[in-house]
PDB file of C-alpha atoms in Angstrom:
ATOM      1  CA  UNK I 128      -6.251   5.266  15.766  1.00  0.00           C
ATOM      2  CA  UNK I 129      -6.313   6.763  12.456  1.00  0.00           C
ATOM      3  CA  UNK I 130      -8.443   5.036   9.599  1.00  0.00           C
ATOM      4  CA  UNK I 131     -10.402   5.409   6.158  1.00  0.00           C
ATOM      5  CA  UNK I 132     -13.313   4.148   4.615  1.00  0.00           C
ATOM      6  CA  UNK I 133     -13.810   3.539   1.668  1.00  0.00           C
ATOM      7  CA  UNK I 134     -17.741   3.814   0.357  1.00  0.00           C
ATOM      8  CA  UNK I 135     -18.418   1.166  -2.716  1.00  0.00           C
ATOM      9  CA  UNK I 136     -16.102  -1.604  -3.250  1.00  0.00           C
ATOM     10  CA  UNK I 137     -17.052  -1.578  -7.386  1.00  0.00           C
ATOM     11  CA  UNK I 138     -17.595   1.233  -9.006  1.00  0.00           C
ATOM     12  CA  UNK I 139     -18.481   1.099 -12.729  1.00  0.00           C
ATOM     13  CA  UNK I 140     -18.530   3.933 -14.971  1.00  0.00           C
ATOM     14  CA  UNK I 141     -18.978   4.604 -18.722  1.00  0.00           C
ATOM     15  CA  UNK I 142     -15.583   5.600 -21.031  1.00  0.00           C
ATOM     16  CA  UNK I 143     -15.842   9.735 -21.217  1.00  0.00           C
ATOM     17  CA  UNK I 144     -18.018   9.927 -18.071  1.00  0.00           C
ATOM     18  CA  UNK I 145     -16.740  11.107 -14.156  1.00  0.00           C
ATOM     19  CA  UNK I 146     -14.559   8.703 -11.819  1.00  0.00           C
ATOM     20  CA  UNK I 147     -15.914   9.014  -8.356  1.00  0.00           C
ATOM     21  CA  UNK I 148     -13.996   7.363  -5.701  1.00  0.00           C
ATOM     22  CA  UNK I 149     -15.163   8.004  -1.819  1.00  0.00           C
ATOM     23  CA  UNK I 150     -12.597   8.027   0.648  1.00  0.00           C
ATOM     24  CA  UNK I 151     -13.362   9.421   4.282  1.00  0.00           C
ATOM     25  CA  UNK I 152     -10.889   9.191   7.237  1.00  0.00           C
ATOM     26  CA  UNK I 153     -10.444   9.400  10.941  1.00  0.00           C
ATOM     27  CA  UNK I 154      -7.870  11.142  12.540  1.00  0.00           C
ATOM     28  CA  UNK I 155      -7.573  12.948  15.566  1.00  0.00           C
ATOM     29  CA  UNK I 156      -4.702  14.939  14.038  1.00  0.00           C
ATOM     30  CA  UNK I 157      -4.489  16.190  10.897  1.00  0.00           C
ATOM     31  CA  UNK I 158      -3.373  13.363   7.982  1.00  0.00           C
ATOM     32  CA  UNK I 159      -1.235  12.338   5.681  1.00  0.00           C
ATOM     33  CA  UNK I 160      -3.685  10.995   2.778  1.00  0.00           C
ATOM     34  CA  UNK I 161      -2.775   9.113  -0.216  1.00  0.00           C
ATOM     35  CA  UNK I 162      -4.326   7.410  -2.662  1.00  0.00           C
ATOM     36  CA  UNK I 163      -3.009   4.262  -4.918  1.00  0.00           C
ATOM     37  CA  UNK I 164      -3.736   2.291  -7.772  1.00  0.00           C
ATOM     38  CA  UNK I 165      -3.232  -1.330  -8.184  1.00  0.00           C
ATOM     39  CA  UNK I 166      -3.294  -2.745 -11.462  1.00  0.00           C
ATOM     40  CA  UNK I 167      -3.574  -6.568 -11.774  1.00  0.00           C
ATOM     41  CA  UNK I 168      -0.955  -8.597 -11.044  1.00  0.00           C
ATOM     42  CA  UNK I 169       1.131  -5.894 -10.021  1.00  0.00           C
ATOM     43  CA  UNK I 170       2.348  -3.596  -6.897  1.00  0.00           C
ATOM     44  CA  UNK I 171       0.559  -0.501  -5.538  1.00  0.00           C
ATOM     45  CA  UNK I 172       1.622   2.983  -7.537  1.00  0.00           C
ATOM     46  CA  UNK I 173       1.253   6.317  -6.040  1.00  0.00           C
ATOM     47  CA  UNK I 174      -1.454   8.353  -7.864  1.00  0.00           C
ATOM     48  CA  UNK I 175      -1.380  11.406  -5.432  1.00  0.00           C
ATOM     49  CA  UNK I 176      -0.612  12.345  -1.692  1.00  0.00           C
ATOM     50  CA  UNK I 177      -2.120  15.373   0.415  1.00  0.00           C
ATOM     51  CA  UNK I 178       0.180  16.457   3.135  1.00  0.00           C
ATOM     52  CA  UNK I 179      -1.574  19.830   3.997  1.00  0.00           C
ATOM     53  CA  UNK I 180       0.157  22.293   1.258  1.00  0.00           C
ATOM     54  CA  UNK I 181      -2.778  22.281  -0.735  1.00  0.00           C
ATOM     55  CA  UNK I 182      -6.305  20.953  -0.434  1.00  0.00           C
ATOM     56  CA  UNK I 183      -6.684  20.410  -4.464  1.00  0.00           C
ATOM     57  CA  UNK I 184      -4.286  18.057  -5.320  1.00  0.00           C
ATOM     58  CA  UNK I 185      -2.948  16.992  -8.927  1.00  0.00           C
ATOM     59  CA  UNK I 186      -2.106  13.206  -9.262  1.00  0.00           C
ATOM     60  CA  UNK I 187      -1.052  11.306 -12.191  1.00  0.00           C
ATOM     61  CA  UNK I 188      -2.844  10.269 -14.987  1.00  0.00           C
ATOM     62  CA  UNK I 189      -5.496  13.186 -14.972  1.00  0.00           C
ATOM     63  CA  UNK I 190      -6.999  12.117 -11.391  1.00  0.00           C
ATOM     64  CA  UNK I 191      -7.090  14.441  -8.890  1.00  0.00           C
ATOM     65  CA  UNK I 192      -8.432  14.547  -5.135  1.00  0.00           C
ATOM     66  CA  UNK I 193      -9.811  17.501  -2.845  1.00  0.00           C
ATOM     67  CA  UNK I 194      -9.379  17.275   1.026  1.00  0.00           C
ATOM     68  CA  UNK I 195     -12.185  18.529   2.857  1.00  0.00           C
ATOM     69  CA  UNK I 196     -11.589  18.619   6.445  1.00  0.00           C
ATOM     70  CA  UNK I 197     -14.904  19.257   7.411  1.00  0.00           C
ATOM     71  CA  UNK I 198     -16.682  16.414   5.908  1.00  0.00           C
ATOM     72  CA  UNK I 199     -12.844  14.509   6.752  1.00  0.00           C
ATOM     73  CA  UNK I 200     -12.755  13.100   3.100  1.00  0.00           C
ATOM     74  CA  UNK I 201     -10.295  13.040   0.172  1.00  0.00           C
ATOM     75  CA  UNK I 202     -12.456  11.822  -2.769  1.00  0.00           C
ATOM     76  CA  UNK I 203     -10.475  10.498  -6.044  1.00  0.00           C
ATOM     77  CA  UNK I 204     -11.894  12.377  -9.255  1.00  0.00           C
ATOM     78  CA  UNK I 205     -11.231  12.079 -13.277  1.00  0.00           C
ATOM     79  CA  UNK I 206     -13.184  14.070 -15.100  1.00  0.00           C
ATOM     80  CA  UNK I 207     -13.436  11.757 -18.146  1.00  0.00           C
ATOM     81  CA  UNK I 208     -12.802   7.942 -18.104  1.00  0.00           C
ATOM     82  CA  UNK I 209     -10.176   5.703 -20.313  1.00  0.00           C
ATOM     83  CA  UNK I 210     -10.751   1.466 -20.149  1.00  0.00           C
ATOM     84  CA  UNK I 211      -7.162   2.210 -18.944  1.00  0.00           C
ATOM     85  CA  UNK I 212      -8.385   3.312 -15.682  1.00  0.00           C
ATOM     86  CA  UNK I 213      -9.387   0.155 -14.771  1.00  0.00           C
ATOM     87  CA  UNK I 214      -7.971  -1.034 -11.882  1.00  0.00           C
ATOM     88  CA  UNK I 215      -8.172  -1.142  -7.717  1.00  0.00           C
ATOM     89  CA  UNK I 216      -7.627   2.259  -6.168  1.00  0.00           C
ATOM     90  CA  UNK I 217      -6.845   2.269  -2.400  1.00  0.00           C
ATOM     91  CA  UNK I 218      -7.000   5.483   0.098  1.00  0.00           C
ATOM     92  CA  UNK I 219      -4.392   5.232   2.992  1.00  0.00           C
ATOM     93  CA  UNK I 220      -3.802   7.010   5.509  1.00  0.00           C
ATOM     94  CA  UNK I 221      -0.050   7.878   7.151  1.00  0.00           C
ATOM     95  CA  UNK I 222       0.948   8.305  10.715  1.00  0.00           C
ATOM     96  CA  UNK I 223       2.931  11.168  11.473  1.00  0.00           C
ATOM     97  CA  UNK I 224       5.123   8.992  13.656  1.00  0.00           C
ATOM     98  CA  UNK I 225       7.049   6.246  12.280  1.00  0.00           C
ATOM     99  CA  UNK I 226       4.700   6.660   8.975  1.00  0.00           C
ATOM    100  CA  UNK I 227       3.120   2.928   8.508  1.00  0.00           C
ATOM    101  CA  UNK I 228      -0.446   3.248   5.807  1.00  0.00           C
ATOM    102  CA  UNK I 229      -3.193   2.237   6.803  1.00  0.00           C
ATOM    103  CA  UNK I 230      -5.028   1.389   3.784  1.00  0.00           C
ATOM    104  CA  UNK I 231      -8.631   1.265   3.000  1.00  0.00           C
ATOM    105  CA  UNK I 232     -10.643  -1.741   1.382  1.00  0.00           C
ATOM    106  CA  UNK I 233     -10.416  -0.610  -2.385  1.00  0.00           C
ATOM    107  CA  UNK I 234     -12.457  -0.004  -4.731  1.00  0.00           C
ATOM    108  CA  UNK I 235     -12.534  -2.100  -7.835  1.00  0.00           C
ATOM    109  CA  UNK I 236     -13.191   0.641 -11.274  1.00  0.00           C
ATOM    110  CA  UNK I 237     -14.665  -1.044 -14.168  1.00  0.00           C
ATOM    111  CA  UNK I 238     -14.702   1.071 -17.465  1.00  0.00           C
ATOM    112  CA  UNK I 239     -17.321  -0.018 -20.097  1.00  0.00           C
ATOM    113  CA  UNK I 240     -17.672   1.407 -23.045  1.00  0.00           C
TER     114      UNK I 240
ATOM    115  CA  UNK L 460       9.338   1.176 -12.124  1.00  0.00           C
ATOM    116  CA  UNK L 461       9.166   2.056  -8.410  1.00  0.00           C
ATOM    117  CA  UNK L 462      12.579   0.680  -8.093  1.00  0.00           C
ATOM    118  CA  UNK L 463      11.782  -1.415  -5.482  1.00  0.00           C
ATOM    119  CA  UNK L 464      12.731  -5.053  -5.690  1.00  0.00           C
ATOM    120  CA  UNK L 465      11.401  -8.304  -4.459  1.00  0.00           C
ATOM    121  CA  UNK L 466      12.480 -11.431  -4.772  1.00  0.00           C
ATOM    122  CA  UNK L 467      10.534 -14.342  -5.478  1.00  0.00           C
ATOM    123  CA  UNK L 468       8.164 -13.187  -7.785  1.00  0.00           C
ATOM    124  CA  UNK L 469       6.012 -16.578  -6.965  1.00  0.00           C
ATOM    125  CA  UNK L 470       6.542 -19.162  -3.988  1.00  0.00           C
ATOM    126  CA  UNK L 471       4.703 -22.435  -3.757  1.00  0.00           C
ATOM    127  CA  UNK L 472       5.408 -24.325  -0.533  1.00  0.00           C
ATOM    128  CA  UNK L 473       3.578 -26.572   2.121  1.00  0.00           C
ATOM    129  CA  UNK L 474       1.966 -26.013   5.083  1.00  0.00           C
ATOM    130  CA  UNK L 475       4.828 -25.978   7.999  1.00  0.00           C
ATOM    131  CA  UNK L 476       7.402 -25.180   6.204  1.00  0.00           C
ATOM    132  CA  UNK L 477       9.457 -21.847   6.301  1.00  0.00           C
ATOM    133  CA  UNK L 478      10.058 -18.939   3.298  1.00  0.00           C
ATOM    134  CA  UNK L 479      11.773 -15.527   2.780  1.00  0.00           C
ATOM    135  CA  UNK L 480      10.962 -13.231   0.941  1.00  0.00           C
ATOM    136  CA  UNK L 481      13.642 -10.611   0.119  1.00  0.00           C
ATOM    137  CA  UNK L 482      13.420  -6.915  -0.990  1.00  0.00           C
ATOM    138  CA  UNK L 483      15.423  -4.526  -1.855  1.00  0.00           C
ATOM    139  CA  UNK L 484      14.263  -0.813  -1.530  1.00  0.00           C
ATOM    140  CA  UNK L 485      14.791   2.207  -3.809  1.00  0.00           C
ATOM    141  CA  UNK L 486      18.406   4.074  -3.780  1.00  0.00           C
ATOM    142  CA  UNK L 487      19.220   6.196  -0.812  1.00  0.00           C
ATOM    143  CA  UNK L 488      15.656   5.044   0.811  1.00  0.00           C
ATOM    144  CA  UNK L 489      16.293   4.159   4.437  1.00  0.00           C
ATOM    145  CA  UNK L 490      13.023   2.894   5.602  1.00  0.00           C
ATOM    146  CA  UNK L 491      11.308  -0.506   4.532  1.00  0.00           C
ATOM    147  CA  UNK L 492       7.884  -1.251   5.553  1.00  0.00           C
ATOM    148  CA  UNK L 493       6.224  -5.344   4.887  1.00  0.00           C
ATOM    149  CA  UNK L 494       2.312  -5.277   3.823  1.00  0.00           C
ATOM    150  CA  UNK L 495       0.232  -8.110   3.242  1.00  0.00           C
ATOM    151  CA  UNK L 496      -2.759  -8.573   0.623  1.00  0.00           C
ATOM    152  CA  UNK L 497      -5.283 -11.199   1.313  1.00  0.00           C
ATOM    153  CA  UNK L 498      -8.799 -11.415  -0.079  1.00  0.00           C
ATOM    154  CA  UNK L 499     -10.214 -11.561   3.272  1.00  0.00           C
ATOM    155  CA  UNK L 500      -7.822  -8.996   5.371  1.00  0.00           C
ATOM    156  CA  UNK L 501      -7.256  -6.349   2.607  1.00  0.00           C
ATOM    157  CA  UNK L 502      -3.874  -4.561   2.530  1.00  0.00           C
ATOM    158  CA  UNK L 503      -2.157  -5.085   6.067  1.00  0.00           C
ATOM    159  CA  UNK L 504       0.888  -3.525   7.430  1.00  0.00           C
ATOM    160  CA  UNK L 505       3.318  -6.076   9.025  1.00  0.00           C
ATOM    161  CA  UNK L 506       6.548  -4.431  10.156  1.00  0.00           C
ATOM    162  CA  UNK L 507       8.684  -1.415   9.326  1.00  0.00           C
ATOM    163  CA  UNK L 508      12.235  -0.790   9.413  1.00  0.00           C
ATOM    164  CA  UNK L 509      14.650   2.270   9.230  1.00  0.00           C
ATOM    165  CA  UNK L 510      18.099   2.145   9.042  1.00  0.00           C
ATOM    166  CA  UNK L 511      18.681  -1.433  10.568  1.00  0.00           C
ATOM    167  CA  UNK L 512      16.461  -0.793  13.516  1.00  0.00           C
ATOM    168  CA  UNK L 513      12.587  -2.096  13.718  1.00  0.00           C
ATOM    169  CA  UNK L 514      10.961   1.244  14.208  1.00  0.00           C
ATOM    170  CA  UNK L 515       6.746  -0.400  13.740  1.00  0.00           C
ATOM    171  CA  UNK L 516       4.982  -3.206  14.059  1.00  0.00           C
ATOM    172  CA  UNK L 517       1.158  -4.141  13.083  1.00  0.00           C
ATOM    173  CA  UNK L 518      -1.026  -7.130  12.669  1.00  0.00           C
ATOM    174  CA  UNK L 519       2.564  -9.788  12.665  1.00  0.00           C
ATOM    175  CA  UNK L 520       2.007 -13.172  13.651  1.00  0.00           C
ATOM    176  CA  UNK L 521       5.145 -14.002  15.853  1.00  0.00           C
ATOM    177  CA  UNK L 522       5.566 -16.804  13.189  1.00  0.00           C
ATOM    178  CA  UNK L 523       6.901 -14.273  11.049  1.00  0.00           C
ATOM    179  CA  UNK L 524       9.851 -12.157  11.344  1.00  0.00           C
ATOM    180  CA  UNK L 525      11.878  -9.527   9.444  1.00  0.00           C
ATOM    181  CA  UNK L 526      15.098  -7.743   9.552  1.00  0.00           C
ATOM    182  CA  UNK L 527      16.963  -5.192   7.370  1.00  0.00           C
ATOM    183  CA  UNK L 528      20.680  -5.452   6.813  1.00  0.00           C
ATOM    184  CA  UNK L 529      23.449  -2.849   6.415  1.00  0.00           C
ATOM    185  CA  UNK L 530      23.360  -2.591   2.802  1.00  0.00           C
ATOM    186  CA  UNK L 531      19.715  -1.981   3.931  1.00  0.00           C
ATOM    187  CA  UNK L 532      17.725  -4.180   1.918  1.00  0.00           C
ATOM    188  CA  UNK L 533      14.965  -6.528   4.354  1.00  0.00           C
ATOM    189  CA  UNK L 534      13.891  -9.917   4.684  1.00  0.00           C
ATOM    190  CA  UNK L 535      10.818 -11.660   5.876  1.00  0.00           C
ATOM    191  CA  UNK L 536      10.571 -15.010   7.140  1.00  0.00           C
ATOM    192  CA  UNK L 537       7.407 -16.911   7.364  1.00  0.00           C
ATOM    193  CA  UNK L 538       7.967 -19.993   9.726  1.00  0.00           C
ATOM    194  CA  UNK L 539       5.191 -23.209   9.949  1.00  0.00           C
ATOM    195  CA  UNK L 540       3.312 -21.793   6.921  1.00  0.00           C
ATOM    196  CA  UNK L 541      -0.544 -22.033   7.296  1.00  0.00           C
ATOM    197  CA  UNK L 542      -2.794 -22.233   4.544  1.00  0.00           C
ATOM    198  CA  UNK L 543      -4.037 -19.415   5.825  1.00  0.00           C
ATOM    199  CA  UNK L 544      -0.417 -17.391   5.366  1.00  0.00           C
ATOM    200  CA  UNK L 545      -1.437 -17.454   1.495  1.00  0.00           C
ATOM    201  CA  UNK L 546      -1.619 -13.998   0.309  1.00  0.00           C
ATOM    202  CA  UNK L 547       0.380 -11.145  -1.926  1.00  0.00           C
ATOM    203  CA  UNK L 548       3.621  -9.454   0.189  1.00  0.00           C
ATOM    204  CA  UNK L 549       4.475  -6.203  -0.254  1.00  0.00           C
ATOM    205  CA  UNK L 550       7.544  -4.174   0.639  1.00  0.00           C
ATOM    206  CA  UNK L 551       7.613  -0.565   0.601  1.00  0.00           C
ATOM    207  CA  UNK L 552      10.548   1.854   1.194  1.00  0.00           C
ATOM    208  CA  UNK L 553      10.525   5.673   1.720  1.00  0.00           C
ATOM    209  CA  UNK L 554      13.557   8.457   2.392  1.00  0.00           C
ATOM    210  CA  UNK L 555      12.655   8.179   5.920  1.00  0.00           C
ATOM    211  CA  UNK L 556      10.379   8.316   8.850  1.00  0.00           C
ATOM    212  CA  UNK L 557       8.251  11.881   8.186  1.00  0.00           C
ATOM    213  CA  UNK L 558       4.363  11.557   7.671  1.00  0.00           C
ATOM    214  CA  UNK L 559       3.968  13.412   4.692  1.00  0.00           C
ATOM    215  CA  UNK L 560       7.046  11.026   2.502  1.00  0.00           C
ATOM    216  CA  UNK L 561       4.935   8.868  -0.176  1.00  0.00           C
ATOM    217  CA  UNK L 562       6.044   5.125   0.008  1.00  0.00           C
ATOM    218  CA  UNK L 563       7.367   2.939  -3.592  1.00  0.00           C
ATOM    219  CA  UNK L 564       6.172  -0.571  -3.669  1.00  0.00           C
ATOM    220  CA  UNK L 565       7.662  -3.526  -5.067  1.00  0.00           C
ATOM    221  CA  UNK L 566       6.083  -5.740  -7.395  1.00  0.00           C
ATOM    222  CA  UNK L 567       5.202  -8.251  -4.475  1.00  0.00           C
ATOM    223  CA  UNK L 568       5.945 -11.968  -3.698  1.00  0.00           C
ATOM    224  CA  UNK L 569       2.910 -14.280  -4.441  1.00  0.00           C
ATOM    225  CA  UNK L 570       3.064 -17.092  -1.806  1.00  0.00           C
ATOM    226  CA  UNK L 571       0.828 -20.141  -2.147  1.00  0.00           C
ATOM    227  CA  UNK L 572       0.659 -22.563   0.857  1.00  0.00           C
ATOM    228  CA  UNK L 573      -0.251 -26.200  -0.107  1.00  0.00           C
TER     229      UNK L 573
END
């Protein structure tokens, strides 16, 4: 069965510096990997999805995620914070068949200034 | 906007009694998928749909059931409501059933069991 992990359930990082959000999956064939963002009181939006064209890929709102099958992650990066970003970010991972996520735990990003 | 619709926004009710929870997914999307959000389970998948037909199912109590009509918007019904049934309900729609299509979310339905 195919699954992520997500490493750090709160993450806080100063205004300007790096968002670093861990994300490593299992999958016995190769993934479907997106990542989300839940503001509060509100539904999941799509911040990026890697579907093997290109390992780098560009998301919204300046984030942007690498898939490295070797080490089987897809870390969430942003090279400088906004108090905007502050939200829950969740990793999934898609089936080829039928396509049903299977989501991570989240990770709640506090931005202080 | 995802353009995904639910309907209610909030629903208060008491244990043993019996909700739905409506959704309408984006234009031209044929495939509607149910989540759950609790504090203690995380994000769940429930049940997916495409095109009328249940095509998935995950962690769905048999108290609960779903089914998408021909104008292909879904319903979920929640039958002798447990405290524990108290969570955020998402539904999701994509174009269809291929890995690699990104799914739009609705706003959710916030259900409170008394």
């Amino acid at each position: 069965a195919q699954s992520v992990t997500q490493l750090g359930s709160h993450v806080s990082v100063s205004e300007g510096a790096l968002v670093l959000l861990r994300c490593n999956y299992s999958s016995s064939v190769p993934p479907y990997l997106f990542w989300y963002v839940q503001y509060p009181n509100q539904g999941l939006q799509l911040l990026l999805k890697y579907t093997s064209a290109a390992t780098l890929v560009k998301g919204i709102n300046g984030f942007e995620a690498e898939f490295k099958k070797s080490e089987t992650s897809f870390h969430l990066t942003k090279p400088s914070a906004h108090m905007s970003d502050a939200a829950e970010y969740f990793c999934a991972v898609g089936t080829g068949g039928g396509n049903k996520l299977t989501f991570g735990t989240g990770t709640q990003l506090k931005v202080e200034l | 906007d995802s353009g995904v619709t639910q309907t209610p926004k909030h629903l208060i009710t008491a244990t043993g009694q019996r909700v739905t929870l409506r959704c309408s997914p984006r234009s031209g999307d044929l495939s509607v998928y149910w989540y759950q959000q609790s504090l203690d389970q995380g994000l769940q998948f429930l049940i997916q749909y495409y095109n009328g037909e249940e095509r998935a199912k995950g962690n769905i109590l048999e108290r609960f059931s779903a089914q998408q009509f021909p104008d292909l918007h879904s319903e979920l019904n929640l039958s002798s409501l447990e405290l524990g049934d108290s969570a955020l309900y998402f539904c999701a729609s994509s174009p269809g059933l291929l890995g690699s299509y990104e799914q739009y979310f609705g706003p959710g339905t916030r259900l409170t069991v008394t």
